[in-house]
Amino acid sequence: MSHHLEASRNSCALHGALQLFEAIDGVVPVIHSTSGCGVQHYLGVTRLSGGNDTFGSPPVSSSNITQKHVVFGGGSRLREQLKNTVKVVQGELYAIVTGCSTEMVGDDIPAMAREGRDQEWPVIYTNTPGFGGDIHHGYHLALKALIEQLPDILKSREEIPSGLVNIWGIIPNQDPFWRGNLQELGRLLEGIGLVPNLLLGNGQNVASWQQVPGALLNLFISPWGEFPARLLEERYATPSIICEGVPVGNAASILLRRLTDRLELDPIRTEEFITREESRLNQQFARLADSYYRAGFQREFALVGESAQVIGIGEFLVNSFGMLPRTLVITDNPSESIQEALDSRLMAILPGYCTDVLFSEDQSEIHDVVRAGQPGIILGSSLEQEVAVELGVPFLALSFPLFDRIVLERAYAGYRGAAALLEDLGSAMLAGSKYINEAS
Amino acid sequence: MSPLRAKAPRSREKRLDTLGAWFGPVSVASQEFAGDEIAQRIRTFAQSSNDDLLYALRILSGIRNSVTVIHGPRGCAAAGLYHTATGSNTRWIVTDLDERDTIMGADGKLRKSILALYHRYQPSVVFIVGNPVIAINNDDIQSVVEELHQELELPIVPVYVTGFSSQNAVSGYDTVLHSLLKYLSGKSAPTKKNETFNLLSVAEHPNDRKEALNLLALFGLELNIVPDDSTIELFRSAVAAKASIPLCPDAPEYLGLILQEKYGVPLIKVSRPVGIEGTGRWLKSIAAFLGKESVAEELHTRKAAETARKLGDFSLQGIKVYISLSSSNAFSVLDLVEELGGEVTGLTITHLDRLHVRHLDELTTRNPSLQIHVSDGQAFEEVSILRKLSPDLYLGDSTHLGQVARLGIPVVSLESLALVGYSGVVRLVRRIKTALANGSYELALAKAASPYHEAWFRRSHNWHIKQEVK
């Protein structure tokens, strides 16, 4: 039995599926649930991720079931809603997602999707009641629906480019920098001669998803990418590579070398690319040195976010920026085996240094452990600002929920992302430099 | 029988014939509400819209020193995070019901949560909020409420919202206010009145409340503000107050009604204090109750002149304005726009019912062909109407301003703009001037693709709204 949660930052499965579907051009989610589910998603997720409002409104189709449907079943209401959605809302693919109420009532969703397909409408479905799991679970369910159902509905005409790599595990909005991060990862892959399949974000559409089976490799960037990679390995025998954290700074070089090795790419080309990128980043490091020492950037930090963010950003700050990892909090609730692996990796992030590692999504637990660590700067979601204010230390909002920043294309991944992170972190330090004396 | 005996009040549809879907000229609406029988409408194509749970959370977000437990799956608490982002100090907890809980029940989990929160935060009240899962399972919240109330000597207030039993989110205000009175205000009318007056403020902007207080200072009243930014003590004293003054005739209607019917606190009938004349009318209605007409008259004359001076030569002459707001707000902003010389070309309101008959009748006399659109969250319908009307300005607080602006129409968001009182007029005018001065952002937005098929805009605006078959 799970514990209650204060200010949970991992909303429900329905919202997770919406995150994914809304991030693909041409996919129209059709919610079969009570009317408020889509508004909850808009208020509690979309509005809190810094400028990610796809439609200029909450989700554009919802069956809004009422008492009558709870008593007598809502199948006919869904049939009507689906029929009219196809007429009204432009889309290449309609994805039925369900809420708790219609699942408890027992509406036959596969049958409704089948009826739609009999009309030659491109319809997929996934059962996503909120009681089934959190936003990460919903991400999995939506991926599964796309991977399993799409090939039967739409036949791909386009030729699949050689050297195609699918990228998995970056969840829209749960990583507020998802668009930028995917684009930077794509740029890195292109740099060594691969063709990235970003799947989500600007310009990514149903056709991108139709190319999934033809990829050379699946690259997954967080523990949440393992599931689709496994699914694809079973179906299409596509091999995969895992990179547990968003690769920030020189971690990108490690990833590029692994890819080069694994896919037998031209090592000279890869090394040339890495050299160019690293030397640019090193120059940026050097230009920052005066501010770094003068304003006392080197200090203990607390970092709160999803596992891929904490690993990627945490390791970068420790391995390249001289900072001291006081408290690391992972909020995305990964499975126990992953927690064990992450725990030993993060406890020793700076060998010999005492780092507190906590897995929690409960605000009171998180704030207690961050407060107890007395860090010199806090990096986390906007919820952690109150602790920073309380401790009088600088603060940088970078994880979900993000309600005091706008993020459109900014990335913290890769070499360019590392520079952006240094800009934001440095700016926060300077803005809070009146606290230096207490903090250092 | 006490009106508070039931777990929840009757829905607005049942009590006030509230409609959530309707489109047509105001004269037809007026005629329909003149009759006895009002047919409910349903949509065969719908978009997400608020429900009673979301409106309940709005009210609970403003009760000080409280903890709100949403006894349901995670997603039902998402809006809590939004309230935190916008400044609520309430602690938002979700019991995170899983599949097993939906089969076996989860009152143990609820009990454990409340105990833990009680020890951690020592709140003065705990709210337990229902949702579709709890409602469909008919989970036993009541026994947890009673046991823990005795054990902890703490008010524990269950709020039986369901997400589906009313088509109108405004019913959620009634449900939560019903529970607040039932559990916090005592079983019967107090024998002794106190010297206070209630200011009924439901989900209002803090600056609106501040402005109302400034205005009421004129009468030297001691005020209890409920439920916004209030404490449980204020609910106890509210039932002994001399009278209730609503800040809006709609959202706190049920609260005012029960305070009057069950506890004998007279409800002063007022319209919303928005616009120069609207604010004057509000003050004069209160003054009439207090027998202080001349004081209100004098203030209004002075403030009206002062406001006119501040507005200078500003006029909305020749500007076609579309308004999309919660119902009473919309009718009062309509008056304000006309006061400023503008022409209102259409109106979207969240719901329409017997509380609005006076407005319908007045508008029918003035402008019988004015189109009234009843909808909450139905962006598609609004976009369709707006394309036909092509207004010069849109005033609204919906969650789909982004879609409206993509039509190239200048938008003023009233979601966080305080409109009450004379100062509200000045504030709104400043925002309107700003919006009309530079439309370059809307022109840029107009390049974004529409989510909808072009062909469907050639249909009537309400082809998908049908009369409900009983």
Coordinates of C-alpha atoms in Angstrom, one line a residue, chain B residues 212-385:
Chain B
A212 CA -14.7 45.7 -1.7
L213 CA -13.3 46.2 1.9
N214 CA -12.2 49.7 0.9
L215 CA -15.7 50.5 -0.4
L216 CA -17.5 49.0 2.6
A217 CA -15.2 51.0 5.0
L218 CA -17.6 53.8 4.2
F219 CA -20.3 52.2 6.3
G220 CA -17.9 51.3 9.2
L221 CA -19.0 47.7 9.2
E222 CA -17.2 44.9 11.0
L223 CA -16.8 42.2 8.3
N224 CA -16.4 38.4 8.3
I225 CA -15.1 37.4 4.9
V226 CA -16.1 33.8 4.0
P227 CA -15.0 31.6 2.4
D228 CA -12.0 33.2 0.6
D229 CA -8.9 33.6 2.7
S230 CA -11.0 32.7 5.8
T231 CA -10.6 30.6 8.9
I232 CA -12.9 28.1 10.5
E233 CA -13.6 30.6 13.2
L234 CA -15.1 32.9 10.7
F235 CA -17.6 30.2 9.7
R236 CA -18.7 30.0 13.3
S237 CA -19.3 33.7 13.6
A238 CA -20.8 34.0 10.1
V239 CA -24.0 32.3 11.3
A240 CA -24.5 35.0 14.0
A241 CA -23.9 37.9 11.7
K242 CA -26.4 40.7 11.1
A243 CA -26.6 40.2 7.3
S244 CA -24.7 38.8 4.3
I245 CA -23.3 40.9 1.5
P246 CA -22.4 38.9 -1.6
L247 CA -19.6 40.1 -3.8
C248 CA -21.3 38.2 -6.6
P249 CA -24.9 37.1 -6.9
D250 CA -24.0 33.8 -8.4
A251 CA -21.0 31.9 -6.9
P252 CA -22.0 32.5 -3.2
E253 CA -25.7 32.2 -3.9
Y254 CA -26.1 28.9 -2.0
L255 CA -24.1 30.1 0.9
G256 CA -26.2 33.2 1.3
L257 CA -29.4 31.2 0.9
I258 CA -28.5 28.7 3.6
L259 CA -27.2 31.4 6.0
Q260 CA -30.6 33.0 5.6
E261 CA -32.9 30.0 5.6
K262 CA -31.2 27.9 8.3
Y263 CA -29.4 30.5 10.4
G264 CA -31.6 33.5 9.9
V265 CA -28.9 35.8 8.5
P266 CA -30.6 38.1 6.0
L267 CA -29.1 38.1 2.5
I268 CA -28.8 41.5 0.9
K269 CA -29.7 41.2 -2.8
V270 CA -27.1 42.8 -4.9
S271 CA -25.7 42.7 -8.4
R272 CA -21.9 42.5 -8.9
P273 CA -19.9 45.6 -8.1
V274 CA -18.3 46.0 -11.5
G275 CA -18.3 49.2 -13.6
I276 CA -19.0 52.7 -12.4
E277 CA -22.8 52.4 -12.2
G278 CA -22.6 48.7 -11.2
T279 CA -20.4 49.6 -8.2
G280 CA -22.8 52.4 -7.3
R281 CA -25.8 50.0 -7.5
W282 CA -24.0 47.5 -5.2
L283 CA -23.2 50.2 -2.6
K284 CA -26.7 51.6 -2.8
S285 CA -28.4 48.2 -2.2
I286 CA -26.3 47.7 0.9
A287 CA -26.9 51.3 2.0
A288 CA -30.7 50.8 1.7
F289 CA -30.5 47.8 4.0
L290 CA -28.5 49.8 6.5
G291 CA -30.5 52.9 6.1
K292 CA -27.4 54.9 5.0
E293 CA -28.5 55.9 1.5
S294 CA -27.1 59.4 1.6
V295 CA -23.6 58.2 2.5
A296 CA -23.5 55.8 -0.4
E297 CA -25.0 58.4 -2.8
E298 CA -22.3 60.9 -1.8
L299 CA -19.5 58.4 -2.2
H300 CA -20.8 57.2 -5.5
T301 CA -21.1 60.7 -7.0
R302 CA -17.6 61.6 -5.8
K303 CA -16.0 58.3 -7.0
A304 CA -17.8 58.3 -10.3
A305 CA -16.5 61.8 -11.1
E306 CA -13.0 60.8 -10.0
T307 CA -13.1 57.7 -12.1
A308 CA -14.3 59.7 -15.1
R309 CA -11.4 62.1 -14.6
K310 CA -9.0 59.2 -14.5
L311 CA -10.4 57.7 -17.8
G312 CA -10.1 61.0 -19.5
D313 CA -11.4 60.9 -23.1
F314 CA -11.1 57.1 -23.3
S315 CA -14.0 55.6 -25.2
L316 CA -14.8 52.2 -26.7
Q317 CA -16.9 53.9 -29.3
G318 CA -16.8 51.9 -32.5
I319 CA -15.1 48.9 -30.9
K320 CA -16.9 45.5 -31.1
V321 CA -16.3 43.5 -28.0
Y322 CA -16.8 39.9 -27.2
I323 CA -17.1 38.7 -23.6
S324 CA -16.4 35.2 -22.3
L325 CA -16.7 34.9 -18.5
S326 CA -18.4 33.1 -15.7
S327 CA -22.0 34.2 -15.9
S328 CA -22.5 37.1 -13.4
N329 CA -19.1 38.4 -14.3
A330 CA -20.0 38.4 -17.9
F331 CA -23.3 40.3 -17.4
S332 CA -21.6 42.9 -15.3
V333 CA -18.7 43.4 -17.7
L334 CA -21.2 43.7 -20.5
D335 CA -22.7 46.7 -18.6
L336 CA -19.2 48.1 -18.1
V337 CA -18.3 47.8 -21.8
E338 CA -21.5 49.7 -22.7
E339 CA -20.8 52.3 -20.1
L340 CA -17.4 52.8 -21.8
G341 CA -19.2 53.3 -25.2
G342 CA -18.4 49.9 -26.7
E343 CA -20.7 47.5 -28.5
V344 CA -20.9 44.0 -27.2
T345 CA -21.4 41.7 -30.1
G346 CA -21.7 38.4 -28.3
L347 CA -21.4 36.8 -24.9
T348 CA -20.2 33.4 -23.8
I349 CA -21.2 32.5 -20.2
T350 CA -20.3 29.4 -18.2
H351 CA -23.9 28.6 -17.3
L352 CA -27.4 30.0 -17.5
D353 CA -30.1 29.7 -15.0
R354 CA -32.9 31.3 -13.0
L355 CA -30.5 33.5 -11.2
H356 CA -29.8 35.3 -14.5
V357 CA -33.4 35.9 -15.6
R358 CA -33.3 39.6 -14.8
H359 CA -30.3 40.1 -17.1
L360 CA -31.9 38.2 -19.9
D361 CA -35.1 40.3 -19.6
E362 CA -33.2 43.5 -19.5
L363 CA -31.0 42.6 -22.5
T364 CA -34.1 41.5 -24.4
T365 CA -35.5 44.9 -24.1
R366 CA -32.2 46.6 -25.1
N367 CA -30.8 44.3 -27.7
P368 CA -33.0 41.2 -28.4
S369 CA -30.8 39.7 -31.1
L370 CA -27.7 39.7 -29.0
Q371 CA -26.3 36.1 -29.1
I372 CA -25.8 34.3 -25.9
H373 CA -23.6 31.3 -25.9
V374 CA -23.5 29.0 -22.8
S375 CA -20.4 26.9 -22.5
D376 CA -17.5 26.2 -20.2
G377 CA -14.3 25.2 -22.0
Q378 CA -15.8 24.6 -25.4
A379 CA -13.1 26.4 -27.4
F380 CA -14.4 25.0 -30.7
E381 CA -17.8 26.6 -30.3
E382 CA -16.3 29.9 -29.4
V383 CA -13.8 29.9 -32.3
S384 CA -16.7 29.2 -34.6
I385 CA -18.7 32.1 -33.2

